[in-house]
Tab-separated table of C-alpha atoms and ligand atoms in Angstrom:
chain	number	residue	atom	x	y	z
R	1	UNK	CA	75.280	-53.031	84.400
R	2	UNK	CA	71.863	-51.463	84.779
R	3	UNK	CA	69.750	-49.651	82.228
R	4	UNK	CA	68.734	-46.079	83.027
R	5	UNK	CA	66.156	-44.088	81.100
R	6	UNK	CA	67.160	-40.465	81.688
R	7	UNK	CA	64.558	-37.810	80.996
R	8	UNK	CA	66.176	-34.376	80.659
R	9	UNK	CA	63.777	-31.516	81.325
R	10	UNK	CA	64.193	-27.847	80.496
R	11	UNK	CA	66.150	-25.472	82.699
R	12	UNK	CA	69.583	-24.034	83.051
R	13	UNK	CA	70.608	-27.068	85.127
R	14	UNK	CA	70.134	-29.363	82.113
R	15	UNK	CA	73.857	-29.113	81.409
R	16	UNK	CA	74.444	-31.120	84.613
R	17	UNK	CA	72.572	-34.016	83.012
R	18	UNK	CA	75.538	-34.374	80.649
R	19	UNK	CA	77.886	-34.915	83.586
R	20	UNK	CA	75.392	-37.358	85.107
R	21	UNK	CA	75.375	-39.404	81.865
R	22	UNK	CA	79.164	-39.472	81.996
R	23	UNK	CA	79.178	-40.721	85.623
R	24	UNK	CA	76.590	-43.403	84.857
R	25	UNK	CA	78.507	-44.597	81.772
R	26	UNK	CA	81.744	-44.664	83.770
R	27	UNK	CA	80.048	-46.935	86.345
R	28	UNK	CA	79.169	-49.294	83.483
R	29	UNK	CA	75.460	-48.495	83.165
R	30	UNK	CA	73.592	-48.135	79.915
R	31	UNK	CA	71.888	-44.760	79.573
R	32	UNK	CA	69.129	-43.948	77.126
R	33	UNK	CA	68.190	-40.255	77.041
R	34	UNK	CA	64.875	-38.595	76.365
R	35	UNK	CA	65.092	-34.839	75.894
R	36	UNK	CA	61.969	-32.737	76.360
R	37	UNK	CA	61.203	-29.905	73.969
R	38	UNK	CA	62.252	-27.298	76.554
R	39	UNK	CA	65.282	-29.390	77.548
R	40	UNK	CA	66.467	-29.158	73.922
R	41	UNK	CA	66.789	-25.393	74.381
R	42	UNK	CA	69.582	-26.039	76.899
R	43	UNK	CA	71.412	-29.158	75.684
R	44	UNK	CA	71.472	-30.694	72.264
R	45	UNK	CA	70.484	-34.261	71.349
R	46	UNK	CA	73.956	-34.573	69.824
R	47	UNK	CA	75.710	-33.953	73.155
R	48	UNK	CA	73.587	-36.521	74.981
R	49	UNK	CA	73.907	-39.018	72.116
R	50	UNK	CA	77.691	-38.720	72.170
R	51	UNK	CA	77.938	-39.103	75.937
R	52	UNK	CA	75.405	-41.912	76.208
R	53	UNK	CA	76.624	-43.613	73.029
R	54	UNK	CA	73.016	-44.226	72.130
R	55	UNK	CA	70.163	-42.707	70.199
R	56	UNK	CA	68.404	-39.791	71.923
R	57	UNK	CA	64.610	-39.563	71.785
R	58	UNK	CA	62.930	-36.179	71.664
R	59	UNK	CA	59.357	-36.661	70.448
R	60	UNK	CA	56.750	-39.352	70.338
R	61	UNK	CA	57.181	-39.283	66.562
R	62	UNK	CA	60.803	-40.470	66.957
R	63	UNK	CA	59.182	-43.781	67.680
R	64	UNK	CA	57.750	-44.025	64.204
R	65	UNK	CA	58.868	-47.580	63.978
R	66	UNK	CA	56.527	-48.746	66.732
R	67	UNK	CA	57.258	-52.337	65.892
R	68	UNK	CA	60.927	-51.862	66.697
R	69	UNK	CA	60.793	-49.505	69.722
R	70	UNK	CA	57.355	-48.496	70.956
R	71	UNK	CA	56.920	-46.037	73.760
R	72	UNK	CA	55.717	-48.805	76.056
R	73	UNK	CA	58.855	-50.776	75.432
R	74	UNK	CA	61.075	-47.709	75.848
R	75	UNK	CA	59.474	-46.991	79.238
R	76	UNK	CA	59.855	-50.543	80.479
R	77	UNK	CA	63.169	-51.795	79.204
R	78	UNK	CA	64.948	-49.659	81.797
R	79	UNK	CA	65.692	-50.728	85.372
R	80	UNK	CA	65.134	-47.163	86.596
R	81	UNK	CA	63.613	-43.994	85.141
R	82	UNK	CA	65.422	-40.797	86.162
R	83	UNK	CA	64.108	-37.274	85.600
R	84	UNK	CA	66.900	-34.685	85.857
R	85	UNK	CA	66.355	-31.820	85.895
R	86	UNK	CA	62.713	-32.177	86.871
R	87	UNK	CA	61.115	-28.764	86.336
R	88	UNK	CA	58.066	-27.507	88.228
R	89	UNK	CA	56.051	-28.022	85.046
R	90	UNK	CA	57.247	-31.569	84.549
R	91	UNK	CA	56.552	-32.471	88.207
R	92	UNK	CA	53.060	-30.974	87.893
R	93	UNK	CA	52.289	-32.970	84.760
R	94	UNK	CA	53.671	-36.148	86.350
R	95	UNK	CA	51.560	-35.602	89.484
R	96	UNK	CA	48.432	-35.056	87.375
R	97	UNK	CA	49.068	-38.024	85.139
R	98	UNK	CA	49.212	-35.893	82.006
R	99	UNK	CA	50.794	-37.516	78.945
R	100	UNK	CA	51.133	-34.806	76.333
R	101	UNK	CA	54.700	-35.415	75.145
R	102	UNK	CA	57.157	-38.271	74.931
R	103	UNK	CA	58.605	-37.756	78.476
R	104	UNK	CA	55.276	-37.678	80.277
R	105	UNK	CA	53.884	-40.523	78.150
R	106	UNK	CA	56.847	-42.689	79.145
R	107	UNK	CA	56.433	-41.719	82.797
R	108	UNK	CA	52.783	-42.697	82.753
R	109	UNK	CA	53.416	-45.959	80.915
R	110	UNK	CA	56.379	-47.181	82.939
R	111	UNK	CA	56.227	-49.990	85.444
R	112	UNK	CA	59.697	-49.183	86.797
R	113	UNK	CA	60.759	-47.061	89.789
R	114	UNK	CA	61.056	-43.361	89.065
R	115	UNK	CA	63.527	-40.942	90.626
R	116	UNK	CA	63.156	-37.202	90.051
R	117	UNK	CA	65.816	-34.544	90.784
R	118	UNK	CA	64.042	-31.188	90.866
R	119	UNK	CA	65.545	-27.883	89.764
R	120	UNK	CA	63.667	-24.603	89.723
R	121	UNK	CA	63.484	-21.139	91.157
R	122	UNK	CA	63.196	-21.072	94.981
R	123	UNK	CA	59.702	-19.521	94.931
R	124	UNK	CA	58.508	-22.120	92.462
R	125	UNK	CA	59.904	-24.902	94.682
R	126	UNK	CA	58.234	-23.412	97.752
R	127	UNK	CA	54.898	-22.671	96.042
R	128	UNK	CA	51.927	-24.499	97.511
R	129	UNK	CA	51.185	-26.080	94.099
R	130	UNK	CA	54.693	-27.584	93.842
R	131	UNK	CA	54.575	-28.734	97.503
R	132	UNK	CA	51.281	-30.473	96.680
R	133	UNK	CA	52.649	-32.050	93.510
R	134	UNK	CA	55.795	-33.320	95.243
R	135	UNK	CA	53.734	-34.775	98.129
R	136	UNK	CA	51.446	-36.477	95.584
R	137	UNK	CA	54.376	-37.917	93.629
R	138	UNK	CA	56.004	-39.239	96.816
R	139	UNK	CA	52.706	-40.774	97.903
R	140	UNK	CA	52.587	-42.417	94.454
R	141	UNK	CA	56.004	-43.936	95.112
R	142	UNK	CA	58.211	-41.607	93.102
R	143	UNK	CA	61.526	-40.778	94.791
R	144	UNK	CA	61.762	-36.992	94.655
R	145	UNK	CA	65.176	-35.756	95.800
R	146	UNK	CA	65.482	-32.589	97.824
R	147	UNK	CA	67.025	-29.822	95.737
R	148	UNK	CA	70.233	-28.152	96.891
R	149	UNK	CA	70.218	-24.770	98.542
R	150	UNK	CA	72.309	-21.915	97.178
R	151	UNK	CA	72.581	-19.074	94.715
R	152	UNK	CA	70.356	-19.553	91.683
R	153	UNK	CA	70.938	-18.642	88.079
R	154	UNK	CA	68.093	-16.092	88.415
R	155	UNK	CA	69.964	-14.256	91.195
R	156	UNK	CA	67.794	-15.489	94.094
R	157	UNK	CA	68.973	-17.703	96.935
R	158	UNK	CA	67.414	-20.774	98.513
R	159	UNK	CA	66.407	-24.354	97.843
R	160	UNK	CA	65.792	-25.204	94.212
R	161	UNK	CA	69.199	-25.949	92.690
R	162	UNK	CA	69.638	-29.303	91.009
R	163	UNK	CA	71.695	-31.569	93.297
R	164	UNK	CA	75.241	-32.013	91.985
R	165	UNK	CA	75.683	-34.926	89.573
R	166	UNK	CA	77.643	-37.095	92.084
R	167	UNK	CA	74.765	-36.731	94.551
R	168	UNK	CA	72.186	-37.718	91.920
R	169	UNK	CA	74.453	-40.585	90.883
R	170	UNK	CA	74.573	-41.816	94.532
R	171	UNK	CA	70.791	-41.600	94.785
R	172	UNK	CA	70.484	-43.619	91.557
R	173	UNK	CA	72.796	-46.317	92.924
R	174	UNK	CA	70.754	-46.403	96.144
R	175	UNK	CA	67.493	-46.653	94.214
R	176	UNK	CA	68.905	-49.494	92.098
R	177	UNK	CA	70.097	-51.297	95.239
R	178	UNK	CA	66.694	-50.776	96.875
R	179	UNK	CA	65.057	-52.260	93.781
R	180	UNK	CA	67.008	-55.480	94.253
R	181	UNK	CA	66.475	-55.575	98.038
R	182	UNK	CA	63.513	-57.281	99.600
R	183	UNK	CA	60.613	-54.915	100.357
R	184	UNK	CA	58.695	-56.444	103.233
R	185	UNK	CA	57.062	-53.103	104.053
R	186	UNK	CA	55.816	-52.341	100.522
R	187	UNK	CA	52.349	-50.830	100.673
R	188	UNK	CA	52.723	-49.893	104.361
R	189	UNK	CA	52.708	-46.324	105.642
R	190	UNK	CA	54.876	-45.561	108.666
R	191	UNK	CA	54.762	-42.282	110.507
R	192	UNK	CA	57.822	-41.082	112.452
R	193	UNK	CA	58.509	-38.095	114.668
R	194	UNK	CA	62.107	-37.040	115.291
R	195	UNK	CA	64.239	-34.285	116.738
R	196	UNK	CA	63.473	-31.766	119.438
R	197	UNK	CA	60.726	-29.158	119.471
R	198	UNK	CA	61.341	-25.461	119.996
R	199	UNK	CA	58.832	-23.625	122.163
R	200	UNK	CA	59.108	-19.848	121.788
R	201	UNK	CA	59.461	-17.627	124.868
R	202	UNK	CA	59.702	-14.436	122.842
R	203	UNK	CA	60.715	-13.776	119.209
R	204	UNK	CA	64.407	-14.631	119.879
R	205	UNK	CA	64.328	-17.229	122.684
R	206	UNK	CA	62.931	-20.724	122.982
R	207	UNK	CA	62.780	-23.811	125.211
R	208	UNK	CA	64.566	-26.762	123.611
R	209	UNK	CA	66.430	-29.983	124.396
R	210	UNK	CA	69.511	-31.795	123.174
R	211	UNK	CA	67.823	-34.251	120.787
R	212	UNK	CA	69.848	-34.472	117.582
R	213	UNK	CA	67.199	-36.238	115.503
R	214	UNK	CA	69.815	-38.716	114.279
R	215	UNK	CA	68.137	-41.872	115.571
R	216	UNK	CA	64.697	-40.941	114.209
R	217	UNK	CA	66.125	-39.985	110.805
R	218	UNK	CA	68.075	-43.274	110.669
R	219	UNK	CA	64.881	-45.225	111.430
R	220	UNK	CA	62.988	-43.344	108.735
R	221	UNK	CA	65.684	-44.225	106.193
R	222	UNK	CA	65.807	-47.882	107.286
R	223	UNK	CA	62.011	-48.246	106.951
R	224	UNK	CA	62.071	-46.639	103.501
R	225	UNK	CA	64.775	-49.111	102.425
R	226	UNK	CA	62.391	-51.924	103.407
R	227	UNK	CA	59.824	-50.456	101.006
R	228	UNK	CA	57.604	-48.512	103.418
R	229	UNK	CA	56.062	-45.182	102.549
R	230	UNK	CA	57.533	-43.051	105.297
R	231	UNK	CA	56.312	-39.704	106.616
R	232	UNK	CA	58.890	-38.073	108.868
R	233	UNK	CA	57.639	-35.225	111.002
R	234	UNK	CA	60.849	-33.472	111.996
R	235	UNK	CA	61.516	-30.854	114.665
R	236	UNK	CA	64.169	-28.224	113.954
R	237	UNK	CA	67.310	-30.169	112.973
R	238	UNK	CA	69.724	-29.618	110.069
R	239	UNK	CA	69.880	-33.248	108.921
R	240	UNK	CA	69.505	-34.360	105.309
R	241	UNK	CA	66.247	-36.093	104.465
R	242	UNK	CA	66.832	-39.860	104.059
R	243	UNK	CA	66.206	-41.144	100.558
R	244	UNK	CA	62.597	-42.005	99.772
R	245	UNK	CA	61.251	-40.291	102.891
R	246	UNK	CA	58.585	-37.575	102.902
R	247	UNK	CA	59.556	-34.937	105.423
R	248	UNK	CA	57.328	-32.417	107.157
R	249	UNK	CA	59.256	-29.763	109.100
R	250	UNK	CA	57.744	-28.371	112.280
R	251	UNK	CA	58.925	-26.179	115.105
R	252	UNK	CA	56.674	-26.617	118.148
R	253	UNK	CA	54.942	-29.561	119.870
R	254	UNK	CA	51.557	-28.292	118.787
R	255	UNK	CA	52.679	-28.091	115.159
R	256	UNK	CA	54.089	-31.613	115.475
R	257	UNK	CA	50.761	-32.871	116.858
R	258	UNK	CA	48.909	-31.302	113.934
R	259	UNK	CA	51.329	-32.739	111.353
R	260	UNK	CA	51.021	-36.201	112.898
R	261	UNK	CA	47.259	-35.954	112.747
R	262	UNK	CA	47.350	-34.796	109.116
R	263	UNK	CA	49.578	-37.720	108.106
R	264	UNK	CA	47.157	-40.390	109.328
R	265	UNK	CA	46.153	-43.110	108.569
R	266	UNK	CA	49.321	-45.108	109.123
R	267	UNK	CA	50.081	-48.771	109.698
R	268	UNK	CA	52.720	-47.997	112.281
R	269	UNK	CA	53.974	-44.973	114.184
R	270	UNK	CA	57.403	-44.548	115.692
R	271	UNK	CA	57.529	-41.550	117.999
R	272	UNK	CA	61.201	-40.778	118.423
R	273	UNK	CA	60.921	-37.013	118.907
R	274	UNK	CA	61.949	-35.477	122.223
R	275	UNK	CA	58.842	-33.346	122.454
R	276	UNK	CA	59.059	-30.486	124.970
R	277	UNK	CA	56.630	-31.243	127.783
R	278	UNK	CA	56.077	-27.562	128.418
R	279	UNK	CA	55.722	-24.392	126.419
R	280	UNK	CA	55.779	-20.792	127.542
R	281	UNK	CA	52.287	-19.593	128.271
R	282	UNK	CA	51.542	-16.649	126.006
R	283	UNK	CA	54.957	-16.139	124.320
R	284	UNK	CA	55.941	-12.427	124.483
R	285	UNK	CA	55.288	-10.609	121.173
R	286	UNK	CA	58.454	-8.479	121.701
R	287	UNK	CA	61.921	-9.406	122.944
R	288	UNK	CA	61.944	-9.508	126.760
R	289	UNK	CA	64.536	-7.011	128.099
R	290	UNK	CA	67.296	-7.943	130.524
R	291	UNK	CA	66.698	-4.908	132.752
R	292	UNK	CA	63.174	-6.152	133.382
R	293	UNK	CA	61.548	-3.035	131.930
R	294	UNK	CA	57.881	-3.789	132.123
R	295	UNK	CA	58.513	-5.951	135.187
R	296	UNK	CA	60.829	-8.912	135.882
R	297	UNK	CA	59.922	-11.601	133.395
R	298	UNK	CA	58.379	-14.733	134.863
R	299	UNK	CA	58.189	-17.784	132.714
R	300	UNK	CA	54.747	-19.263	133.034
R	301	UNK	CA	54.387	-22.705	131.531
R	302	UNK	CA	51.552	-24.589	129.859
R	303	UNK	CA	51.566	-28.340	129.219
R	304	UNK	CA	52.014	-29.545	125.661
R	305	UNK	CA	49.811	-32.223	124.127
R	306	UNK	CA	51.189	-35.770	124.488
R	307	UNK	CA	51.379	-36.725	120.828
R	308	UNK	CA	52.126	-40.383	121.480
R	309	UNK	CA	49.356	-40.925	124.038
R	310	UNK	CA	46.824	-39.048	121.882
R	311	UNK	CA	47.720	-41.210	118.881
R	312	UNK	CA	47.726	-44.471	120.843
R	313	UNK	CA	44.340	-43.753	122.407
R	314	UNK	CA	42.762	-42.059	119.355
R	315	UNK	CA	40.276	-43.244	116.744
R	316	UNK	CA	42.887	-43.633	114.015
R	317	UNK	CA	45.350	-45.641	116.031
R	318	UNK	CA	47.982	-47.280	113.833
R	319	UNK	CA	48.236	-51.059	114.262
R	320	UNK	CA	51.666	-50.705	115.846
R	321	UNK	CA	52.500	-47.717	118.069
R	322	UNK	CA	56.080	-47.358	119.274
R	323	UNK	CA	57.311	-44.790	121.774
R	324	UNK	CA	60.841	-43.921	122.813
R	325	UNK	CA	62.083	-43.189	126.305
R	326	UNK	CA	65.435	-41.621	127.083
R	327	UNK	CA	66.242	-42.574	130.659
R	328	UNK	CA	69.234	-42.114	132.929
R	329	UNK	CA	68.292	-44.628	135.652
R	330	UNK	CA	65.895	-47.523	136.290
R	331	UNK	CA	65.604	-47.614	132.519
R	332	UNK	CA	63.411	-50.701	132.228
R	333	UNK	CA	61.092	-49.828	135.123
R	334	UNK	CA	60.444	-46.363	133.771
R	335	UNK	CA	59.897	-47.698	130.272
R	336	UNK	CA	57.472	-50.358	131.477
R	337	UNK	CA	55.419	-47.748	133.349
R	338	UNK	CA	55.519	-45.441	130.333
R	339	UNK	CA	54.241	-48.190	128.028
R	340	UNK	CA	51.126	-48.612	130.165
R	341	UNK	CA	50.615	-44.868	130.720
R	342	UNK	CA	50.887	-43.949	127.044
R	343	UNK	CA	49.087	-46.936	125.570
R	344	UNK	CA	52.005	-47.808	123.281
R	345	UNK	CA	52.660	-51.341	122.034
R	346	UNK	CA	56.422	-51.023	122.406
R	347	UNK	CA	58.643	-48.639	124.274
R	348	UNK	CA	62.194	-48.414	123.004
R	349	UNK	CA	64.130	-47.377	126.078
R	350	UNK	CA	67.320	-45.563	125.444
R	351	UNK	CA	69.946	-45.654	128.222
R	352	UNK	CA	71.404	-42.159	128.245
R	353	UNK	CA	73.252	-42.492	131.547
R	354	UNK	CA	76.788	-41.177	131.253
R	355	UNK	CA	76.103	-40.418	127.642
R	356	UNK	CA	74.905	-37.129	126.304
R	357	UNK	CA	72.179	-37.161	123.688
R	358	UNK	CA	73.399	-36.615	120.174
R	359	UNK	CA	76.041	-39.382	120.101
R	360	UNK	CA	76.296	-41.907	117.297
R	361	UNK	CA	75.489	-45.083	119.258
R	362	UNK	CA	72.630	-46.282	121.430
R	363	UNK	CA	72.112	-48.920	124.102
R	364	UNK	CA	68.453	-49.875	123.969
R	365	UNK	CA	65.891	-52.159	125.548
R	366	UNK	CA	62.543	-52.866	123.874
R	367	UNK	CA	59.657	-53.245	126.291
R	368	UNK	CA	56.668	-55.062	124.774
R	369	UNK	CA	53.673	-56.976	126.100
R	370	UNK	CA	55.891	-60.075	126.047
R	371	UNK	CA	58.694	-58.674	128.169
R	372	UNK	CA	62.005	-56.952	127.610
R	373	UNK	CA	64.545	-57.432	124.868
R	374	UNK	CA	67.948	-55.836	125.450
R	375	UNK	CA	70.363	-55.064	122.620
R	376	UNK	CA	74.077	-54.508	122.889
R	377	UNK	CA	75.389	-50.973	122.303
R	378	UNK	CA	75.030	-50.365	118.555
R	379	UNK	CA	75.602	-47.514	116.112
R	380	UNK	CA	72.341	-45.614	115.460
R	381	UNK	CA	72.189	-46.908	111.869
R	382	UNK	CA	72.393	-50.502	113.124
R	383	UNK	CA	69.688	-49.836	115.725
R	384	UNK	CA	67.556	-48.395	112.927
R	385	UNK	CA	68.024	-51.396	110.595
R	386	UNK	CA	67.274	-53.882	113.351
R	387	UNK	CA	64.193	-51.990	114.543
R	388	UNK	CA	62.905	-51.637	110.972
R	389	UNK	CA	63.197	-55.402	110.463
R	390	UNK	CA	61.419	-55.962	113.789
R	391	UNK	CA	58.594	-53.595	112.670
R	392	UNK	CA	58.322	-55.416	109.332
R	393	UNK	CA	57.962	-58.758	111.190
R	394	UNK	CA	55.266	-57.278	113.481
R	395	UNK	CA	53.242	-55.892	110.576
R	396	UNK	CA	53.547	-59.059	108.481
O	1	LIG	O1	56.911	-38.917	128.639
O	1	LIG	P1	58.143	-38.913	127.811
O	1	LIG	O2	58.400	-37.635	127.120
O	1	LIG	O3	59.381	-39.470	128.463
O	1	LIG	O4	57.785	-39.986	126.649
O	1	LIG	C1	58.602	-40.186	125.566
O	1	LIG	C2	57.804	-40.701	124.415
O	1	LIG	O5	56.584	-39.964	124.255
O	1	LIG	C3	58.535	-40.506	123.099
O	1	LIG	O6	58.112	-41.507	122.235
O	1	LIG	C4	58.036	-39.152	122.642
O	1	LIG	O7	58.161	-38.998	121.257
O	1	LIG	C5	56.593	-39.161	123.099
O	1	LIG	N1	56.036	-37.848	123.463
O	1	LIG	C6	55.079	-37.271	122.656
O	1	LIG	N2	54.529	-36.074	123.014
O	1	LIG	C7	54.902	-35.437	124.144
O	1	LIG	C8	55.862	-36.016	124.973
O	1	LIG	C9	56.421	-37.213	124.610
O	1	LIG	O8	54.750	-37.842	121.626
O	1	LIG	N3	54.358	-34.274	124.473
């Protein structure tokens, strides 16, 4: 049994909070609800009280008996504070540290982990102000879930829907488990790149590679579970963002290089992305025609920046810089040479002989200053957990 303080914000999705309370109660947790003034326009205190089998708090003045249940106590007796739905307004006030009602006062006073499940119109979610607030909250250690994508109550389509109650429930269970787990990377910032890059040739074509992004995403999740603040710079892949990870989506190598630079400083960097070595020089502004009208197209290439080498040799070098190398032959020799050439501390060499990229397992060798460590073939999640533990030991 765990104690959850559930803050229900305003918005049409507030009705889903009722289902969430039911799921949490069914799992044996105690739920105490706080309903914001705007939330009360969508669900009633009576509904939440019946489902949670507890008193529902709506204003600071509900706590008139400060001796019995002060707002400090209310914010701290829980194991986890959950905000669902978290409106754009609520996220903004949380990010700014405003405490002008019961919900925000509790959020500012709590010493417990906070998980927010956003729900709002797609434009509001994508607005620069909300992006900024979400990034700030994540940097402050708040777990902000990614909203679902789909048709919205307002008739628009896109990301902004409250995740379904079972998904929020699963995130709550994960956050509770993480709370009990050791956090050797607490206070550390780890930067990860993952996935391929797409280099445009013209508006409809691009140069790419077969990287699935799975290994990098798994490493990001494993590091977050060990308590690290994780920034994941992701090339174009359709993978869900691991819990507790801040994701920056990019398309090209040059965008990836800029995002990596913007995310510094970091204590460690794990460069898993399969960055395209080349891009088309001067991508065509219009679609290139098959019949060669305007001349037979010739692809002229320009070299992309080496993100790993730039980082490893730069002024803001993280203490631990790890590169990846997918090799089909002479795996260890190539990785050893790459380690020296790039200035990385470790190269994680990935034997892709006879295996296409994108599978669910990896056979890897870690090349460090001390020599080579070879691991048996493992699922990508297991590789990620083991590597995360190894990184935690190195940063200790
Ligand atoms: O040279 P190669 O591409 O094989 O090196 C692989 C390692 O270098 C990976 O860690 C990859 O993320 C990184 N890399 C990079 N920028 C590039 C090319 C590779 O960060 N332009």
